[in-house]
Amino acid sequence: LPGQCHQIQLSGLPFHGAELGGGMKFFQRLRDVLVEPRTYFERVHKERFSQPFLFYVVFLVILAIPNSLMLQREMQISPRWLPLIVPLEFIASVLLILFATWIVQLCLRLVGGKGDYNDTLKASVYGSVPAMLLEIPVSIIDLLIKSTAWDVIMIVLSLAAMAYSVYLSILGYSLY
């Protein structure tokens, strides 16, 4: 009605305010998976496919621009292609996590794993938080500073984040 302020119903969407599925705030999820991973994985055990998937999509949206700018510079692609690079990288990342999760699920089944695809997706997505989180400052700093010293620091930090991501993923797989 004219002159009245209308509220948009967001409760079924991935964000309700700053929340992401299941009433848990996005940044609270980041903190919990990094600091209390076992408790976090136990708490999200009953989440449906949509919640970890939407969490991953939100992360991809946050990473899209800095990663695409870095990719554009590293591959010496003309800036006019950036509007094409961003959605292609996004689509490729979504397909990659879904396919990689399927492969991991098959491997886990071969060694006696009991969890389903949804459980494997949760462990894969939430386990990747340290590596994905580090991508944000690394991409931005790499765009601003190009030096061998920074490259060495970036490699060391990336290896540490990847190692913690592998640990978190294995922890998640083992709980399901």
PDB file of C-alpha atoms in Angstrom:
ATOM      1  CA  LEU A   1       0.000   0.000   0.000  1.00  0.00           C
ATOM      2  CA  PRO A   2       1.244   3.513  -0.718  1.00  0.00           C
ATOM      3  CA  GLY A   3       2.883   5.241   2.202  1.00  0.00           C
ATOM      4  CA  GLN A   4       3.391   2.017   4.145  1.00  0.00           C
ATOM      5  CA  CYS A   5       6.688   0.296   4.649  1.00  0.00           C
ATOM      6  CA  HIS A   6       6.505  -3.330   3.549  1.00  0.00           C
ATOM      7  CA  GLN A   7       8.683  -6.048   4.938  1.00  0.00           C
ATOM      8  CA  ILE A   8      10.036  -8.656   2.536  1.00  0.00           C
ATOM      9  CA  GLN A   9       9.729 -12.251   3.730  1.00  0.00           C
ATOM     10  CA  LEU A  10      13.221 -13.769   3.671  1.00  0.00           C
ATOM     11  CA  SER A  11      12.872 -16.729   6.020  1.00  0.00           C
ATOM     12  CA  GLY A  12      13.130 -19.330   3.236  1.00  0.00           C
ATOM     13  CA  LEU A  13      16.212 -17.763   1.643  1.00  0.00           C
ATOM     14  CA  PRO A  14      19.820 -18.465   2.574  1.00  0.00           C
ATOM     15  CA  PHE A  15      20.075 -15.192   4.478  1.00  0.00           C
ATOM     16  CA  HIS A  16      17.524 -13.994   6.955  1.00  0.00           C
ATOM     17  CA  GLY A  17      19.236 -10.853   8.090  1.00  0.00           C
ATOM     18  CA  ALA A  18      22.798 -12.141   8.304  1.00  0.00           C
ATOM     19  CA  GLU A  19      21.755 -15.740   8.840  1.00  0.00           C
ATOM     20  CA  LEU A  20      22.416 -18.711   6.631  1.00  0.00           C
ATOM     21  CA  GLY A  21      20.067 -21.662   6.864  1.00  0.00           C
ATOM     22  CA  GLY A  22      19.162 -23.183  10.194  1.00  0.00           C
ATOM     23  CA  GLY A  23      19.310 -19.805  11.938  1.00  0.00           C
ATOM     24  CA  MET A  24      23.098 -19.809  12.272  1.00  0.00           C
ATOM     25  CA  LYS A  25      24.833 -16.589  11.253  1.00  0.00           C
ATOM     26  CA  PHE A  26      27.326 -16.839   8.398  1.00  0.00           C
ATOM     27  CA  PHE A  27      30.262 -15.401  10.347  1.00  0.00           C
ATOM     28  CA  GLN A  28      29.336 -17.476  13.395  1.00  0.00           C
ATOM     29  CA  ARG A  29      29.615 -20.554  11.162  1.00  0.00           C
ATOM     30  CA  LEU A  30      33.094 -19.464  10.068  1.00  0.00           C
ATOM     31  CA  ARG A  31      34.243 -19.022  13.647  1.00  0.00           C
ATOM     32  CA  ASP A  32      32.696 -22.260  14.860  1.00  0.00           C
ATOM     33  CA  VAL A  33      34.101 -24.462  12.107  1.00  0.00           C
ATOM     34  CA  LEU A  34      37.576 -22.978  12.641  1.00  0.00           C
ATOM     35  CA  VAL A  35      37.608 -22.961  16.450  1.00  0.00           C
ATOM     36  CA  GLU A  36      35.244 -25.780  17.465  1.00  0.00           C
ATOM     37  CA  PRO A  37      35.179 -28.090  14.442  1.00  0.00           C
ATOM     38  CA  ARG A  38      34.027 -31.305  16.145  1.00  0.00           C
ATOM     39  CA  THR A  39      31.162 -29.537  17.926  1.00  0.00           C
ATOM     40  CA  TYR A  40      30.291 -27.701  14.731  1.00  0.00           C
ATOM     41  CA  PHE A  41      30.158 -30.852  12.599  1.00  0.00           C
ATOM     42  CA  GLU A  42      27.992 -32.561  15.223  1.00  0.00           C
ATOM     43  CA  ARG A  43      25.652 -29.559  15.336  1.00  0.00           C
ATOM     44  CA  VAL A  44      25.166 -29.429  11.542  1.00  0.00           C
ATOM     45  CA  HIS A  45      24.765 -33.189  11.158  1.00  0.00           C
ATOM     46  CA  LYS A  46      21.058 -32.909  10.324  1.00  0.00           C
ATOM     47  CA  GLU A  47      21.434 -30.074   7.805  1.00  0.00           C
ATOM     48  CA  ARG A  48      19.936 -30.664   4.412  1.00  0.00           C
ATOM     49  CA  PHE A  49      21.829 -30.281   1.119  1.00  0.00           C
ATOM     50  CA  SER A  50      20.702 -26.681   0.660  1.00  0.00           C
ATOM     51  CA  GLN A  51      22.402 -25.310   3.783  1.00  0.00           C
ATOM     52  CA  PRO A  52      26.034 -26.280   3.099  1.00  0.00           C
ATOM     53  CA  PHE A  53      25.486 -25.661  -0.615  1.00  0.00           C
ATOM     54  CA  LEU A  54      24.192 -22.120   0.014  1.00  0.00           C
ATOM     55  CA  PHE A  55      27.045 -21.508   2.454  1.00  0.00           C
ATOM     56  CA  TYR A  56      29.462 -22.467  -0.317  1.00  0.00           C
ATOM     57  CA  VAL A  57      27.653 -20.265  -2.856  1.00  0.00           C
ATOM     58  CA  VAL A  58      27.835 -17.271  -0.497  1.00  0.00           C
ATOM     59  CA  PHE A  59      31.561 -17.867  -0.097  1.00  0.00           C
ATOM     60  CA  LEU A  60      31.941 -18.037  -3.880  1.00  0.00           C
ATOM     61  CA  VAL A  61      30.127 -14.736  -4.288  1.00  0.00           C
ATOM     62  CA  ILE A  62      32.474 -13.137  -1.754  1.00  0.00           C
ATOM     63  CA  LEU A  63      35.491 -14.580  -3.590  1.00  0.00           C
ATOM     64  CA  ALA A  64      34.255 -13.956  -7.138  1.00  0.00           C
ATOM     65  CA  ILE A  65      35.611 -10.489  -7.828  1.00  0.00           C
ATOM     66  CA  PRO A  66      39.073 -10.708  -6.182  1.00  0.00           C
ATOM     67  CA  ASN A  67      39.692 -14.186  -7.634  1.00  0.00           C
ATOM     68  CA  SER A  68      38.544 -13.159 -11.097  1.00  0.00           C
ATOM     69  CA  LEU A  69      40.690 -10.030 -11.043  1.00  0.00           C
ATOM     70  CA  MET A  70      43.704 -12.095  -9.982  1.00  0.00           C
ATOM     71  CA  LEU A  71      42.979 -14.706 -12.656  1.00  0.00           C
ATOM     72  CA  GLN A  72      42.566 -11.981 -15.262  1.00  0.00           C
ATOM     73  CA  ARG A  73      45.921 -10.442 -14.331  1.00  0.00           C
ATOM     74  CA  GLU A  74      47.805 -13.743 -14.040  1.00  0.00           C
ATOM     75  CA  MET A  75      46.548 -15.002 -17.389  1.00  0.00           C
ATOM     76  CA  GLN A  76      46.893 -11.547 -18.998  1.00  0.00           C
ATOM     77  CA  ILE A  77      43.296 -11.527 -20.162  1.00  0.00           C
ATOM     78  CA  SER A  78      41.815  -8.254 -21.350  1.00  0.00           C
ATOM     79  CA  PRO A  79      39.638  -6.568 -18.684  1.00  0.00           C
ATOM     80  CA  ARG A  80      36.721  -6.560 -21.117  1.00  0.00           C
ATOM     81  CA  TRP A  81      36.465 -10.339 -20.531  1.00  0.00           C
ATOM     82  CA  LEU A  82      35.975  -9.914 -16.772  1.00  0.00           C
ATOM     83  CA  PRO A  83      32.148  -9.978 -16.994  1.00  0.00           C
ATOM     84  CA  LEU A  84      32.507 -13.401 -18.607  1.00  0.00           C
ATOM     85  CA  ILE A  85      35.227 -14.671 -16.259  1.00  0.00           C
ATOM     86  CA  VAL A  86      33.245 -14.057 -13.051  1.00  0.00           C
ATOM     87  CA  PRO A  87      30.198 -16.208 -13.912  1.00  0.00           C
ATOM     88  CA  LEU A  88      32.332 -18.888 -15.588  1.00  0.00           C
ATOM     89  CA  GLU A  89      34.554 -19.182 -12.533  1.00  0.00           C
ATOM     90  CA  PHE A  90      31.457 -19.303 -10.323  1.00  0.00           C
ATOM     91  CA  ILE A  91      29.810 -22.062 -12.391  1.00  0.00           C
ATOM     92  CA  ALA A  92      33.065 -24.028 -12.603  1.00  0.00           C
ATOM     93  CA  SER A  93      33.523 -23.797  -8.811  1.00  0.00           C
ATOM     94  CA  VAL A  94      29.981 -25.018  -8.126  1.00  0.00           C
ATOM     95  CA  LEU A  95      30.362 -27.919 -10.544  1.00  0.00           C
ATOM     96  CA  LEU A  96      33.778 -28.746  -9.115  1.00  0.00           C
ATOM     97  CA  ILE A  97      32.565 -29.005  -5.497  1.00  0.00           C
ATOM     98  CA  LEU A  98      29.604 -31.156  -6.551  1.00  0.00           C
ATOM     99  CA  PHE A  99      31.767 -33.468  -8.675  1.00  0.00           C
ATOM    100  CA  ALA A 100      34.620 -33.632  -6.149  1.00  0.00           C
ATOM    101  CA  THR A 101      32.132 -34.450  -3.399  1.00  0.00           C
ATOM    102  CA  TRP A 102      30.743 -37.266  -5.524  1.00  0.00           C
ATOM    103  CA  ILE A 103      34.258 -38.679  -6.066  1.00  0.00           C
ATOM    104  CA  VAL A 104      35.058 -38.416  -2.347  1.00  0.00           C
ATOM    105  CA  GLN A 105      31.719 -40.074  -1.542  1.00  0.00           C
ATOM    106  CA  LEU A 106      32.586 -42.997  -3.806  1.00  0.00           C
ATOM    107  CA  CYS A 107      36.024 -43.350  -2.209  1.00  0.00           C
ATOM    108  CA  LEU A 108      34.565 -43.211   1.293  1.00  0.00           C
ATOM    109  CA  ARG A 109      32.069 -45.931   0.377  1.00  0.00           C
ATOM    110  CA  LEU A 110      34.931 -48.111  -0.882  1.00  0.00           C
ATOM    111  CA  VAL A 111      36.621 -47.915   2.520  1.00  0.00           C
ATOM    112  CA  GLY A 112      33.434 -48.535   4.486  1.00  0.00           C
ATOM    113  CA  GLY A 113      32.084 -45.018   5.000  1.00  0.00           C
ATOM    114  CA  LYS A 114      28.459 -44.868   6.137  1.00  0.00           C
ATOM    115  CA  GLY A 115      27.558 -41.242   5.352  1.00  0.00           C
ATOM    116  CA  ASP A 116      25.532 -40.153   2.360  1.00  0.00           C
ATOM    117  CA  TYR A 117      26.317 -37.536  -0.303  1.00  0.00           C
ATOM    118  CA  ASN A 118      24.854 -34.781   1.858  1.00  0.00           C
ATOM    119  CA  ASP A 119      27.190 -35.692   4.741  1.00  0.00           C
ATOM    120  CA  THR A 120      30.166 -35.688   2.396  1.00  0.00           C
ATOM    121  CA  LEU A 121      29.141 -32.298   1.001  1.00  0.00           C
ATOM    122  CA  LYS A 122      28.960 -30.852   4.524  1.00  0.00           C
ATOM    123  CA  ALA A 123      32.420 -32.154   5.376  1.00  0.00           C
ATOM    124  CA  SER A 124      33.837 -30.942   2.047  1.00  0.00           C
ATOM    125  CA  VAL A 125      32.283 -27.477   2.174  1.00  0.00           C
ATOM    126  CA  TYR A 126      32.826 -26.703   5.839  1.00  0.00           C
ATOM    127  CA  GLY A 127      36.235 -28.342   5.741  1.00  0.00           C
ATOM    128  CA  SER A 128      37.281 -25.971   2.960  1.00  0.00           C
ATOM    129  CA  VAL A 129      36.621 -22.878   5.093  1.00  0.00           C
ATOM    130  CA  PRO A 130      40.269 -22.174   6.073  1.00  0.00           C
ATOM    131  CA  ALA A 131      41.507 -22.336   2.475  1.00  0.00           C
ATOM    132  CA  MET A 132      38.579 -20.313   1.130  1.00  0.00           C
ATOM    133  CA  LEU A 133      38.839 -17.759   3.925  1.00  0.00           C
ATOM    134  CA  LEU A 134      42.516 -17.211   3.230  1.00  0.00           C
ATOM    135  CA  GLU A 135      41.760 -16.649  -0.466  1.00  0.00           C
ATOM    136  CA  ILE A 136      40.119 -13.311   0.328  1.00  0.00           C
ATOM    137  CA  PRO A 137      43.161 -11.446   1.711  1.00  0.00           C
ATOM    138  CA  VAL A 138      45.579 -13.390  -0.485  1.00  0.00           C
ATOM    139  CA  SER A 139      43.722 -12.410  -3.670  1.00  0.00           C
ATOM    140  CA  ILE A 140      43.407  -8.779  -2.653  1.00  0.00           C
ATOM    141  CA  ILE A 141      47.017  -8.442  -1.470  1.00  0.00           C
ATOM    142  CA  ASP A 142      48.285 -10.279  -4.542  1.00  0.00           C
ATOM    143  CA  LEU A 143      46.484  -7.749  -6.722  1.00  0.00           C
ATOM    144  CA  LEU A 144      48.121  -4.869  -4.861  1.00  0.00           C
ATOM    145  CA  ILE A 145      51.605  -6.274  -4.192  1.00  0.00           C
ATOM    146  CA  LYS A 146      53.630  -8.295  -6.621  1.00  0.00           C
ATOM    147  CA  SER A 147      56.882  -9.442  -5.074  1.00  0.00           C
ATOM    148  CA  THR A 148      58.805 -12.646  -4.568  1.00  0.00           C
ATOM    149  CA  ALA A 149      58.727 -12.181  -0.787  1.00  0.00           C
ATOM    150  CA  TRP A 150      54.929 -11.944  -0.836  1.00  0.00           C
ATOM    151  CA  ASP A 151      54.745 -15.015  -3.086  1.00  0.00           C
ATOM    152  CA  VAL A 152      56.731 -17.039  -0.526  1.00  0.00           C
ATOM    153  CA  ILE A 153      54.533 -15.814   2.339  1.00  0.00           C
ATOM    154  CA  MET A 154      51.440 -16.599   0.273  1.00  0.00           C
ATOM    155  CA  ILE A 155      52.638 -20.145  -0.426  1.00  0.00           C
ATOM    156  CA  VAL A 156      53.390 -20.822   3.250  1.00  0.00           C
ATOM    157  CA  LEU A 157      50.036 -19.416   4.404  1.00  0.00           C
ATOM    158  CA  SER A 158      48.197 -21.304   1.664  1.00  0.00           C
ATOM    159  CA  LEU A 159      49.859 -24.603   2.601  1.00  0.00           C
ATOM    160  CA  ALA A 160      48.932 -24.085   6.253  1.00  0.00           C
ATOM    161  CA  ALA A 161      45.318 -23.255   5.343  1.00  0.00           C
ATOM    162  CA  MET A 162      45.101 -26.244   2.996  1.00  0.00           C
ATOM    163  CA  ALA A 163      46.501 -28.557   5.685  1.00  0.00           C
ATOM    164  CA  TYR A 164      43.902 -27.331   8.177  1.00  0.00           C
ATOM    165  CA  SER A 165      41.189 -27.695   5.505  1.00  0.00           C
ATOM    166  CA  VAL A 166      42.239 -31.295   4.890  1.00  0.00           C
ATOM    167  CA  TYR A 167      42.165 -31.955   8.643  1.00  0.00           C
ATOM    168  CA  LEU A 168      38.673 -30.430   8.968  1.00  0.00           C
ATOM    169  CA  SER A 169      37.359 -32.371   5.978  1.00  0.00           C
ATOM    170  CA  ILE A 170      38.724 -35.660   7.340  1.00  0.00           C
ATOM    171  CA  LEU A 171      37.224 -34.849  10.741  1.00  0.00           C
ATOM    172  CA  GLY A 172      33.861 -34.205   9.087  1.00  0.00           C
ATOM    173  CA  TYR A 173      34.033 -37.389   6.993  1.00  0.00           C
ATOM    174  CA  SER A 174      34.915 -39.445  10.073  1.00  0.00           C
ATOM    175  CA  LEU A 175      31.926 -38.132  12.053  1.00  0.00           C
ATOM    176  CA  TYR A 176      29.412 -39.073   9.379  1.00  0.00           C
TER     177      TYR A 176
END
